[in-house]
Amino acid sequence: MVDEQNRTLPIANVGRIMKQILPPSAKLSLEAKQRMQECATEFISFVTSEASDKCHRENRKMMTGDDICRALSALGLDNYAGAIVRYLHKYREAERERVIASQNKATSSSRDEDIEESDQSGQPSLQADETPTPLMNIFI
Amino acid sequence: MRQAGSYSGILMSGKTGPHLLPLARIKKIMKKSGDGVKMISGESPIVFSKACEMFIGELTQRSWMVTMQGKRRTLNKEDVASAVMATDLFDFLLNLVSEDTFKSS
């Protein structure tokens, strides 16, 4: 299934996230997954535009994680902003540790540090304490 | 203070963290969001991966509540549309789901 020529998030991944939330006995129509796929893609575009406008106004060329957090807040999605700020903090700490650790290793092979292509970087897993939670708790 | 266990294992091994959404695709979508989007920091797609997870989770949960109200077990696109309409924060999605909202429940 071609996901709109790669212009949307992959439907398999979206479906997997949805299933994590739903009870095991729940069924999910294909059209619901497609609609969610489109909504999530639009979410990215919507927040990115807001973040990009701000960067422009401040004459900055590079969009950062902080810009995305601020955009989330500006668009009324404060709950997400709060959680993402904490997530970003943990991620940056982990990255610092990773860099220090690889510098300390005498025979470490050089890692691709090109930040524009982050797909292969050793991103820390933060899934352990970020398990899916019911709606009530999701915004703590 | 270092955290021991699988967390540091992933850091040291250099394996890609198990993100639920592909970072390259997220980056592509970000770049298509507008002409002004030129440079994106390496952490931006990672931030969005998390944010999308939360967004999909919330919209799924709200949609499922609509499904249950209708005493059904299959979440369909009309349920997603209803959840969008019922949530002010998701007004930016109204156009996307408008075609799903005129069907009789």
JSON list of N, CA and C in Angstrom, two decimals, chain B residues 19-89:
[
{"chain": "B", "resi": 19, "resn": "HIS", "atom": "N", "xyz": [11.43, 3.89, 17.84]},
{"chain": "B", "resi": 19, "resn": "HIS", "atom": "CA", "xyz": [10.39, 4.89, 17.64]},
{"chain": "B", "resi": 19, "resn": "HIS", "atom": "C", "xyz": [9.26, 4.25, 16.87]},
{"chain": "B", "resi": 20, "resn": "LEU", "atom": "N", "xyz": [8.04, 4.68, 17.17]},
{"chain": "B", "resi": 20, "resn": "LEU", "atom": "CA", "xyz": [6.88, 4.07, 16.53]},
{"chain": "B", "resi": 20, "resn": "LEU", "atom": "C", "xyz": [6.61, 4.62, 15.14]},
{"chain": "B", "resi": 21, "resn": "LEU", "atom": "N", "xyz": [7.24, 5.75, 14.82]},
{"chain": "B", "resi": 21, "resn": "LEU", "atom": "CA", "xyz": [7.02, 6.35, 13.51]},
{"chain": "B", "resi": 21, "resn": "LEU", "atom": "C", "xyz": [8.37, 6.61, 12.84]},
{"chain": "B", "resi": 22, "resn": "PRO", "atom": "N", "xyz": [8.44, 6.43, 11.51]},
{"chain": "B", "resi": 22, "resn": "PRO", "atom": "CA", "xyz": [9.73, 6.59, 10.83]},
{"chain": "B", "resi": 22, "resn": "PRO", "atom": "C", "xyz": [10.16, 8.05, 10.75]},
{"chain": "B", "resi": 23, "resn": "LEU", "atom": "N", "xyz": [11.37, 8.30, 11.24]},
{"chain": "B", "resi": 23, "resn": "LEU", "atom": "CA", "xyz": [11.85, 9.69, 11.34]},
{"chain": "B", "resi": 23, "resn": "LEU", "atom": "C", "xyz": [12.03, 10.34, 9.97]},
{"chain": "B", "resi": 24, "resn": "ALA", "atom": "N", "xyz": [12.48, 9.55, 8.99]},
{"chain": "B", "resi": 24, "resn": "ALA", "atom": "CA", "xyz": [12.70, 10.11, 7.65]},
{"chain": "B", "resi": 24, "resn": "ALA", "atom": "C", "xyz": [11.39, 10.62, 7.05]},
{"chain": "B", "resi": 25, "resn": "ARG", "atom": "N", "xyz": [10.32, 9.85, 7.26]},
{"chain": "B", "resi": 25, "resn": "ARG", "atom": "CA", "xyz": [9.01, 10.25, 6.73]},
{"chain": "B", "resi": 25, "resn": "ARG", "atom": "C", "xyz": [8.52, 11.52, 7.42]},
{"chain": "B", "resi": 26, "resn": "ILE", "atom": "N", "xyz": [8.72, 11.59, 8.74]},
{"chain": "B", "resi": 26, "resn": "ILE", "atom": "CA", "xyz": [8.31, 12.78, 9.49]},
{"chain": "B", "resi": 26, "resn": "ILE", "atom": "C", "xyz": [9.04, 14.00, 8.94]},
{"chain": "B", "resi": 27, "resn": "LYS", "atom": "N", "xyz": [10.32, 13.82, 8.71]},
{"chain": "B", "resi": 27, "resn": "LYS", "atom": "CA", "xyz": [11.13, 14.94, 8.20]},
{"chain": "B", "resi": 27, "resn": "LYS", "atom": "C", "xyz": [10.60, 15.39, 6.83]},
{"chain": "B", "resi": 28, "resn": "LYS", "atom": "N", "xyz": [10.23, 14.42, 5.99]},
{"chain": "B", "resi": 28, "resn": "LYS", "atom": "CA", "xyz": [9.70, 14.74, 4.66]},
{"chain": "B", "resi": 28, "resn": "LYS", "atom": "C", "xyz": [8.42, 15.57, 4.78]},
{"chain": "B", "resi": 29, "resn": "ILE", "atom": "N", "xyz": [7.55, 15.14, 5.67]},
{"chain": "B", "resi": 29, "resn": "ILE", "atom": "CA", "xyz": [6.28, 15.85, 5.87]},
{"chain": "B", "resi": 29, "resn": "ILE", "atom": "C", "xyz": [6.54, 17.26, 6.38]},
{"chain": "B", "resi": 30, "resn": "MET", "atom": "N", "xyz": [7.49, 17.40, 7.30]},
{"chain": "B", "resi": 30, "resn": "MET", "atom": "CA", "xyz": [7.83, 18.72, 7.84]},
{"chain": "B", "resi": 30, "resn": "MET", "atom": "C", "xyz": [8.31, 19.64, 6.72]},
{"chain": "B", "resi": 31, "resn": "LYS", "atom": "N", "xyz": [9.16, 19.11, 5.85]},
{"chain": "B", "resi": 31, "resn": "LYS", "atom": "CA", "xyz": [9.74, 19.95, 4.79]},
{"chain": "B", "resi": 31, "resn": "LYS", "atom": "C", "xyz": [8.67, 20.38, 3.80]},
{"chain": "B", "resi": 32, "resn": "LYS", "atom": "N", "xyz": [7.62, 19.57, 3.65]},
{"chain": "B", "resi": 32, "resn": "LYS", "atom": "CA", "xyz": [6.55, 19.92, 2.71]},
{"chain": "B", "resi": 32, "resn": "LYS", "atom": "C", "xyz": [5.52, 20.85, 3.34]},
{"chain": "B", "resi": 33, "resn": "SER", "atom": "N", "xyz": [5.72, 21.21, 4.63]},
{"chain": "B", "resi": 33, "resn": "SER", "atom": "CA", "xyz": [4.71, 22.00, 5.32]},
{"chain": "B", "resi": 33, "resn": "SER", "atom": "C", "xyz": [4.64, 23.43, 4.84]},
{"chain": "B", "resi": 34, "resn": "GLY", "atom": "N", "xyz": [5.70, 23.89, 4.20]},
{"chain": "B", "resi": 34, "resn": "GLY", "atom": "CA", "xyz": [5.69, 25.26, 3.74]},
{"chain": "B", "resi": 34, "resn": "GLY", "atom": "C", "xyz": [7.03, 25.61, 3.13]},
{"chain": "B", "resi": 35, "resn": "ASP", "atom": "N", "xyz": [7.04, 26.72, 2.37]},
{"chain": "B", "resi": 35, "resn": "ASP", "atom": "CA", "xyz": [8.29, 27.12, 1.72]},
{"chain": "B", "resi": 35, "resn": "ASP", "atom": "C", "xyz": [9.34, 27.54, 2.73]},
{"chain": "B", "resi": 36, "resn": "GLY", "atom": "N", "xyz": [8.87, 28.01, 3.90]},
{"chain": "B", "resi": 36, "resn": "GLY", "atom": "CA", "xyz": [9.82, 28.54, 4.87]},
{"chain": "B", "resi": 36, "resn": "GLY", "atom": "C", "xyz": [10.61, 27.49, 5.61]},
{"chain": "B", "resi": 37, "resn": "VAL", "atom": "N", "xyz": [10.19, 26.25, 5.51]},
{"chain": "B", "resi": 37, "resn": "VAL", "atom": "CA", "xyz": [10.85, 25.21, 6.29]},
{"chain": "B", "resi": 37, "resn": "VAL", "atom": "C", "xyz": [12.11, 24.76, 5.57]},
{"chain": "B", "resi": 38, "resn": "LYS", "atom": "N", "xyz": [13.25, 25.20, 6.08]},
{"chain": "B", "resi": 38, "resn": "LYS", "atom": "CA", "xyz": [14.48, 24.87, 5.38]},
{"chain": "B", "resi": 38, "resn": "LYS", "atom": "C", "xyz": [15.34, 23.91, 6.18]},
{"chain": "B", "resi": 39, "resn": "MET", "atom": "N", "xyz": [15.77, 24.37, 7.35]},
{"chain": "B", "resi": 39, "resn": "MET", "atom": "CA", "xyz": [16.65, 23.50, 8.13]},
{"chain": "B", "resi": 39, "resn": "MET", "atom": "C", "xyz": [15.94, 23.00, 9.38]},
{"chain": "B", "resi": 40, "resn": "ILE", "atom": "N", "xyz": [16.14, 21.72, 9.62]},
{"chain": "B", "resi": 40, "resn": "ILE", "atom": "CA", "xyz": [15.47, 21.09, 10.76]},
{"chain": "B", "resi": 40, "resn": "ILE", "atom": "C", "xyz": [16.52, 20.42, 11.62]},
{"chain": "B", "resi": 41, "resn": "SER", "atom": "N", "xyz": [16.50, 20.69, 12.91]},
{"chain": "B", "resi": 41, "resn": "SER", "atom": "CA", "xyz": [17.49, 20.06, 13.78]},
{"chain": "B", "resi": 41, "resn": "SER", "atom": "C", "xyz": [17.24, 18.56, 13.87]},
{"chain": "B", "resi": 42, "resn": "GLY", "atom": "N", "xyz": [18.27, 17.82, 14.21]},
{"chain": "B", "resi": 42, "resn": "GLY", "atom": "CA", "xyz": [18.16, 16.37, 14.27]},
{"chain": "B", "resi": 42, "resn": "GLY", "atom": "C", "xyz": [17.12, 15.87, 15.24]},
{"chain": "B", "resi": 43, "resn": "GLU", "atom": "N", "xyz": [16.87, 16.66, 16.29]},
{"chain": "B", "resi": 43, "resn": "GLU", "atom": "CA", "xyz": [15.92, 16.21, 17.30]},
{"chain": "B", "resi": 43, "resn": "GLU", "atom": "C", "xyz": [14.47, 16.49, 16.92]},
{"chain": "B", "resi": 44, "resn": "SER", "atom": "N", "xyz": [14.25, 17.32, 15.91]},
{"chain": "B", "resi": 44, "resn": "SER", "atom": "CA", "xyz": [12.86, 17.70, 15.57]},
{"chain": "B", "resi": 44, "resn": "SER", "atom": "C", "xyz": [11.98, 16.52, 15.17]},
{"chain": "B", "resi": 45, "resn": "PRO", "atom": "N", "xyz": [12.44, 15.65, 14.26]},
{"chain": "B", "resi": 45, "resn": "PRO", "atom": "CA", "xyz": [11.59, 14.50, 13.94]},
{"chain": "B", "resi": 45, "resn": "PRO", "atom": "C", "xyz": [11.34, 13.59, 15.14]},
{"chain": "B", "resi": 46, "resn": "ILE", "atom": "N", "xyz": [12.34, 13.54, 16.02]},
{"chain": "B", "resi": 46, "resn": "ILE", "atom": "CA", "xyz": [12.18, 12.71, 17.21]},
{"chain": "B", "resi": 46, "resn": "ILE", "atom": "C", "xyz": [11.11, 13.29, 18.12]},
{"chain": "B", "resi": 47, "resn": "VAL", "atom": "N", "xyz": [11.11, 14.60, 18.25]},
{"chain": "B", "resi": 47, "resn": "VAL", "atom": "CA", "xyz": [10.07, 15.29, 19.04]},
{"chain": "B", "resi": 47, "resn": "VAL", "atom": "C", "xyz": [8.70, 15.02, 18.44]},
{"chain": "B", "resi": 48, "resn": "PHE", "atom": "N", "xyz": [8.61, 15.10, 17.12]},
{"chain": "B", "resi": 48, "resn": "PHE", "atom": "CA", "xyz": [7.32, 14.88, 16.47]},
{"chain": "B", "resi": 48, "resn": "PHE", "atom": "C", "xyz": [6.87, 13.43, 16.57]},
{"chain": "B", "resi": 49, "resn": "SER", "atom": "N", "xyz": [7.83, 12.52, 16.55]},
{"chain": "B", "resi": 49, "resn": "SER", "atom": "CA", "xyz": [7.48, 11.12, 16.71]},
{"chain": "B", "resi": 49, "resn": "SER", "atom": "C", "xyz": [6.69, 10.93, 18.01]},
{"chain": "B", "resi": 50, "resn": "LYS", "atom": "N", "xyz": [7.18, 11.57, 19.05]},
{"chain": "B", "resi": 50, "resn": "LYS", "atom": "CA", "xyz": [6.51, 11.48, 20.36]},
{"chain": "B", "resi": 50, "resn": "LYS", "atom": "C", "xyz": [5.19, 12.23, 20.34]},
{"chain": "B", "resi": 51, "resn": "ALA", "atom": "N", "xyz": [5.20, 13.44, 19.76]},
{"chain": "B", "resi": 51, "resn": "ALA", "atom": "CA", "xyz": [3.99, 14.26, 19.75]},
{"chain": "B", "resi": 51, "resn": "ALA", "atom": "C", "xyz": [2.88, 13.58, 18.95]},
{"chain": "B", "resi": 52, "resn": "CYS", "atom": "N", "xyz": [3.24, 12.97, 17.82]},
{"chain": "B", "resi": 52, "resn": "CYS", "atom": "CA", "xyz": [2.24, 12.27, 17.00]},
{"chain": "B", "resi": 52, "resn": "CYS", "atom": "C", "xyz": [1.67, 11.08, 17.73]},
{"chain": "B", "resi": 53, "resn": "GLU", "atom": "N", "xyz": [2.54, 10.39, 18.45]},
{"chain": "B", "resi": 53, "resn": "GLU", "atom": "CA", "xyz": [2.09, 9.25, 19.23]},
{"chain": "B", "resi": 53, "resn": "GLU", "atom": "C", "xyz": [1.01, 9.71, 20.21]},
{"chain": "B", "resi": 54, "resn": "MET", "atom": "N", "xyz": [1.26, 10.85, 20.86]},
{"chain": "B", "resi": 54, "resn": "MET", "atom": "CA", "xyz": [0.30, 11.37, 21.83]},
{"chain": "B", "resi": 54, "resn": "MET", "atom": "C", "xyz": [-0.98, 11.81, 21.13]},
{"chain": "B", "resi": 55, "resn": "PHE", "atom": "N", "xyz": [-0.81, 12.46, 19.98]},
{"chain": "B", "resi": 55, "resn": "PHE", "atom": "CA", "xyz": [-1.96, 12.95, 19.24]},
{"chain": "B", "resi": 55, "resn": "PHE", "atom": "C", "xyz": [-2.84, 11.79, 18.77]},
{"chain": "B", "resi": 56, "resn": "ILE", "atom": "N", "xyz": [-2.21, 10.79, 18.16]},
{"chain": "B", "resi": 56, "resn": "ILE", "atom": "CA", "xyz": [-2.97, 9.62, 17.68]},
{"chain": "B", "resi": 56, "resn": "ILE", "atom": "C", "xyz": [-3.64, 8.93, 18.85]},
{"chain": "B", "resi": 57, "resn": "GLY", "atom": "N", "xyz": [-2.93, 8.84, 19.97]},
{"chain": "B", "resi": 57, "resn": "GLY", "atom": "CA", "xyz": [-3.49, 8.22, 21.16]},
{"chain": "B", "resi": 57, "resn": "GLY", "atom": "C", "xyz": [-4.73, 8.94, 21.64]},
{"chain": "B", "resi": 58, "resn": "GLU", "atom": "N", "xyz": [-4.65, 10.27, 21.70]},
{"chain": "B", "resi": 58, "resn": "GLU", "atom": "CA", "xyz": [-5.79, 11.03, 22.19]},
{"chain": "B", "resi": 58, "resn": "GLU", "atom": "C", "xyz": [-6.98, 10.94, 21.24]},
{"chain": "B", "resi": 59, "resn": "LEU", "atom": "N", "xyz": [-6.71, 11.12, 19.95]},
{"chain": "B", "resi": 59, "resn": "LEU", "atom": "CA", "xyz": [-7.82, 11.09, 18.99]},
{"chain": "B", "resi": 59, "resn": "LEU", "atom": "C", "xyz": [-8.44, 9.69, 18.93]},
{"chain": "B", "resi": 60, "resn": "THR", "atom": "N", "xyz": [-7.60, 8.67, 19.06]},
{"chain": "B", "resi": 60, "resn": "THR", "atom": "CA", "xyz": [-8.13, 7.30, 19.07]},
{"chain": "B", "resi": 60, "resn": "THR", "atom": "C", "xyz": [-9.03, 7.08, 20.28]},
{"chain": "B", "resi": 61, "resn": "GLN", "atom": "N", "xyz": [-8.57, 7.55, 21.42]},
{"chain": "B", "resi": 61, "resn": "GLN", "atom": "CA", "xyz": [-9.35, 7.35, 22.65]},
{"chain": "B", "resi": 61, "resn": "GLN", "atom": "C", "xyz": [-10.69, 8.06, 22.55]},
{"chain": "B", "resi": 62, "resn": "ARG", "atom": "N", "xyz": [-10.66, 9.29, 22.05]},
{"chain": "B", "resi": 62, "resn": "ARG", "atom": "CA", "xyz": [-11.91, 10.04, 21.92]},
{"chain": "B", "resi": 62, "resn": "ARG", "atom": "C", "xyz": [-12.84, 9.40, 20.90]},
{"chain": "B", "resi": 63, "resn": "SER", "atom": "N", "xyz": [-12.25, 8.90, 19.81]},
{"chain": "B", "resi": 63, "resn": "SER", "atom": "CA", "xyz": [-13.06, 8.25, 18.78]},
{"chain": "B", "resi": 63, "resn": "SER", "atom": "C", "xyz": [-13.71, 6.98, 19.33]},
{"chain": "B", "resi": 64, "resn": "TRP", "atom": "N", "xyz": [-12.94, 6.25, 20.10]},
{"chain": "B", "resi": 64, "resn": "TRP", "atom": "CA", "xyz": [-13.45, 5.00, 20.66]},
{"chain": "B", "resi": 64, "resn": "TRP", "atom": "C", "xyz": [-14.61, 5.26, 21.62]},
{"chain": "B", "resi": 65, "resn": "MET", "atom": "N", "xyz": [-14.59, 6.37, 22.32]},
{"chain": "B", "resi": 65, "resn": "MET", "atom": "CA", "xyz": [-15.69, 6.71, 23.20]},
{"chain": "B", "resi": 65, "resn": "MET", "atom": "C", "xyz": [-16.98, 6.90, 22.39]},
{"chain": "B", "resi": 66, "resn": "VAL", "atom": "N", "xyz": [-16.83, 7.47, 21.21]},
{"chain": "B", "resi": 66, "resn": "VAL", "atom": "CA", "xyz": [-17.99, 7.64, 20.32]},
{"chain": "B", "resi": 66, "resn": "VAL", "atom": "C", "xyz": [-18.49, 6.26, 19.86]},
{"chain": "B", "resi": 67, "resn": "THR", "atom": "N", "xyz": [-17.54, 5.39, 19.52]},
{"chain": "B", "resi": 67, "resn": "THR", "atom": "CA", "xyz": [-17.91, 4.02, 19.10]},
{"chain": "B", "resi": 67, "resn": "THR", "atom": "C", "xyz": [-18.71, 3.33, 20.19]},
{"chain": "B", "resi": 68, "resn": "MET", "atom": "N", "xyz": [-18.23, 3.46, 21.42]},
{"chain": "B", "resi": 68, "resn": "MET", "atom": "CA", "xyz": [-18.89, 2.79, 22.54]},
{"chain": "B", "resi": 68, "resn": "MET", "atom": "C", "xyz": [-20.27, 3.37, 22.80]},
{"chain": "B", "resi": 69, "resn": "GLN", "atom": "N", "xyz": [-20.38, 4.70, 22.65]},
{"chain": "B", "resi": 69, "resn": "GLN", "atom": "CA", "xyz": [-21.70, 5.33, 22.82]},
{"chain": "B", "resi": 69, "resn": "GLN", "atom": "C", "xyz": [-22.70, 4.75, 21.82]},
{"chain": "B", "resi": 70, "resn": "GLY", "atom": "N", "xyz": [-22.21, 4.38, 20.65]},
{"chain": "B", "resi": 70, "resn": "GLY", "atom": "CA", "xyz": [-23.07, 3.79, 19.64]},
{"chain": "B", "resi": 70, "resn": "GLY", "atom": "C", "xyz": [-23.22, 2.29, 19.81]},
{"chain": "B", "resi": 71, "resn": "LYS", "atom": "N", "xyz": [-22.67, 1.77, 20.92]},
{"chain": "B", "resi": 71, "resn": "LYS", "atom": "CA", "xyz": [-22.74, 0.35, 21.27]},
{"chain": "B", "resi": 71, "resn": "LYS", "atom": "C", "xyz": [-22.17, -0.53, 20.15]},
{"chain": "B", "resi": 72, "resn": "ARG", "atom": "N", "xyz": [-21.10, -0.05, 19.55]},
{"chain": "B", "resi": 72, "resn": "ARG", "atom": "CA", "xyz": [-20.45, -0.84, 18.50]},
{"chain": "B", "resi": 72, "resn": "ARG", "atom": "C", "xyz": [-19.06, -1.24, 18.96]},
{"chain": "B", "resi": 73, "resn": "ARG", "atom": "N", "xyz": [-18.45, -2.19, 18.21]},
{"chain": "B", "resi": 73, "resn": "ARG", "atom": "CA", "xyz": [-17.10, -2.63, 18.56]},
{"chain": "B", "resi": 73, "resn": "ARG", "atom": "C", "xyz": [-16.09, -2.29, 17.47]},
{"chain": "B", "resi": 74, "resn": "THR", "atom": "N", "xyz": [-16.60, -1.70, 16.39]},
{"chain": "B", "resi": 74, "resn": "THR", "atom": "CA", "xyz": [-15.68, -1.35, 15.31]},
{"chain": "B", "resi": 74, "resn": "THR", "atom": "C", "xyz": [-15.58, 0.17, 15.20]},
{"chain": "B", "resi": 75, "resn": "LEU", "atom": "N", "xyz": [-14.37, 0.66, 15.38]},
{"chain": "B", "resi": 75, "resn": "LEU", "atom": "CA", "xyz": [-14.12, 2.10, 15.27]},
{"chain": "B", "resi": 75, "resn": "LEU", "atom": "C", "xyz": [-14.08, 2.45, 13.78]},
{"chain": "B", "resi": 76, "resn": "ASN", "atom": "N", "xyz": [-14.99, 3.31, 13.35]},
{"chain": "B", "resi": 76, "resn": "ASN", "atom": "CA", "xyz": [-15.01, 3.68, 11.94]},
{"chain": "B", "resi": 76, "resn": "ASN", "atom": "C", "xyz": [-14.69, 5.16, 11.75]},
{"chain": "B", "resi": 77, "resn": "LYS", "atom": "N", "xyz": [-14.59, 5.58, 10.49]},
{"chain": "B", "resi": 77, "resn": "LYS", "atom": "CA", "xyz": [-14.12, 6.95, 10.25]},
{"chain": "B", "resi": 77, "resn": "LYS", "atom": "C", "xyz": [-15.10, 8.01, 10.72]},
{"chain": "B", "resi": 78, "resn": "GLU", "atom": "N", "xyz": [-16.37, 7.65, 10.79]},
{"chain": "B", "resi": 78, "resn": "GLU", "atom": "CA", "xyz": [-17.36, 8.62, 11.30]},
{"chain": "B", "resi": 78, "resn": "GLU", "atom": "C", "xyz": [-17.12, 8.90, 12.78]},
{"chain": "B", "resi": 79, "resn": "ASP", "atom": "N", "xyz": [-16.63, 7.89, 13.50]},
{"chain": "B", "resi": 79, "resn": "ASP", "atom": "CA", "xyz": [-16.31, 8.08, 14.92]},
{"chain": "B", "resi": 79, "resn": "ASP", "atom": "C", "xyz": [-15.16, 9.06, 15.06]},
{"chain": "B", "resi": 80, "resn": "VAL", "atom": "N", "xyz": [-14.17, 8.93, 14.17]},
{"chain": "B", "resi": 80, "resn": "VAL", "atom": "CA", "xyz": [-13.04, 9.85, 14.18]},
{"chain": "B", "resi": 80, "resn": "VAL", "atom": "C", "xyz": [-13.53, 11.27, 13.90]},
{"chain": "B", "resi": 81, "resn": "ALA", "atom": "N", "xyz": [-14.43, 11.40, 12.92]},
{"chain": "B", "resi": 81, "resn": "ALA", "atom": "CA", "xyz": [-14.97, 12.71, 12.58]},
{"chain": "B", "resi": 81, "resn": "ALA", "atom": "C", "xyz": [-15.73, 13.31, 13.76]},
{"chain": "B", "resi": 82, "resn": "SER", "atom": "N", "xyz": [-16.53, 12.50, 14.43]},
{"chain": "B", "resi": 82, "resn": "SER", "atom": "CA", "xyz": [-17.29, 12.98, 15.59]},
{"chain": "B", "resi": 82, "resn": "SER", "atom": "C", "xyz": [-16.36, 13.47, 16.69]},
{"chain": "B", "resi": 83, "resn": "ALA", "atom": "N", "xyz": [-15.29, 12.73, 16.92]},
{"chain": "B", "resi": 83, "resn": "ALA", "atom": "CA", "xyz": [-14.33, 13.11, 17.96]},
{"chain": "B", "resi": 83, "resn": "ALA", "atom": "C", "xyz": [-13.67, 14.44, 17.60]},
{"chain": "B", "resi": 84, "resn": "VAL", "atom": "N", "xyz": [-13.34, 14.62, 16.33]},
{"chain": "B", "resi": 84, "resn": "VAL", "atom": "CA", "xyz": [-12.73, 15.88, 15.88]},
{"chain": "B", "resi": 84, "resn": "VAL", "atom": "C", "xyz": [-13.69, 17.04, 16.11]},
{"chain": "B", "resi": 85, "resn": "MET", "atom": "N", "xyz": [-14.96, 16.82, 15.73]},
{"chain": "B", "resi": 85, "resn": "MET", "atom": "CA", "xyz": [-15.94, 17.89, 15.87]},
{"chain": "B", "resi": 85, "resn": "MET", "atom": "C", "xyz": [-16.18, 18.24, 17.33]},
{"chain": "B", "resi": 86, "resn": "ALA", "atom": "N", "xyz": [-16.05, 17.27, 18.21]},
{"chain": "B", "resi": 86, "resn": "ALA", "atom": "CA", "xyz": [-16.34, 17.50, 19.63]},
{"chain": "B", "resi": 86, "resn": "ALA", "atom": "C", "xyz": [-15.16, 18.12, 20.37]},
{"chain": "B", "resi": 87, "resn": "THR", "atom": "N", "xyz": [-14.01, 18.25, 19.72]},
{"chain": "B", "resi": 87, "resn": "THR", "atom": "CA", "xyz": [-12.81, 18.74, 20.40]},
{"chain": "B", "resi": 87, "resn": "THR", "atom": "C", "xyz": [-12.33, 20.02, 19.75]},
{"chain": "B", "resi": 88, "resn": "ASP", "atom": "N", "xyz": [-12.43, 21.12, 20.50]},
{"chain": "B", "resi": 88, "resn": "ASP", "atom": "CA", "xyz": [-12.05, 22.43, 19.95]},
{"chain": "B", "resi": 88, "resn": "ASP", "atom": "C", "xyz": [-10.61, 22.46, 19.44]},
{"chain": "B", "resi": 89, "resn": "LEU", "atom": "N", "xyz": [-9.72, 21.79, 20.18]},
{"chain": "B", "resi": 89, "resn": "LEU", "atom": "CA", "xyz": [-8.31, 21.81, 19.81]},
{"chain": "B", "resi": 89, "resn": "LEU", "atom": "C", "xyz": [-8.04, 21.17, 18.45]}
]
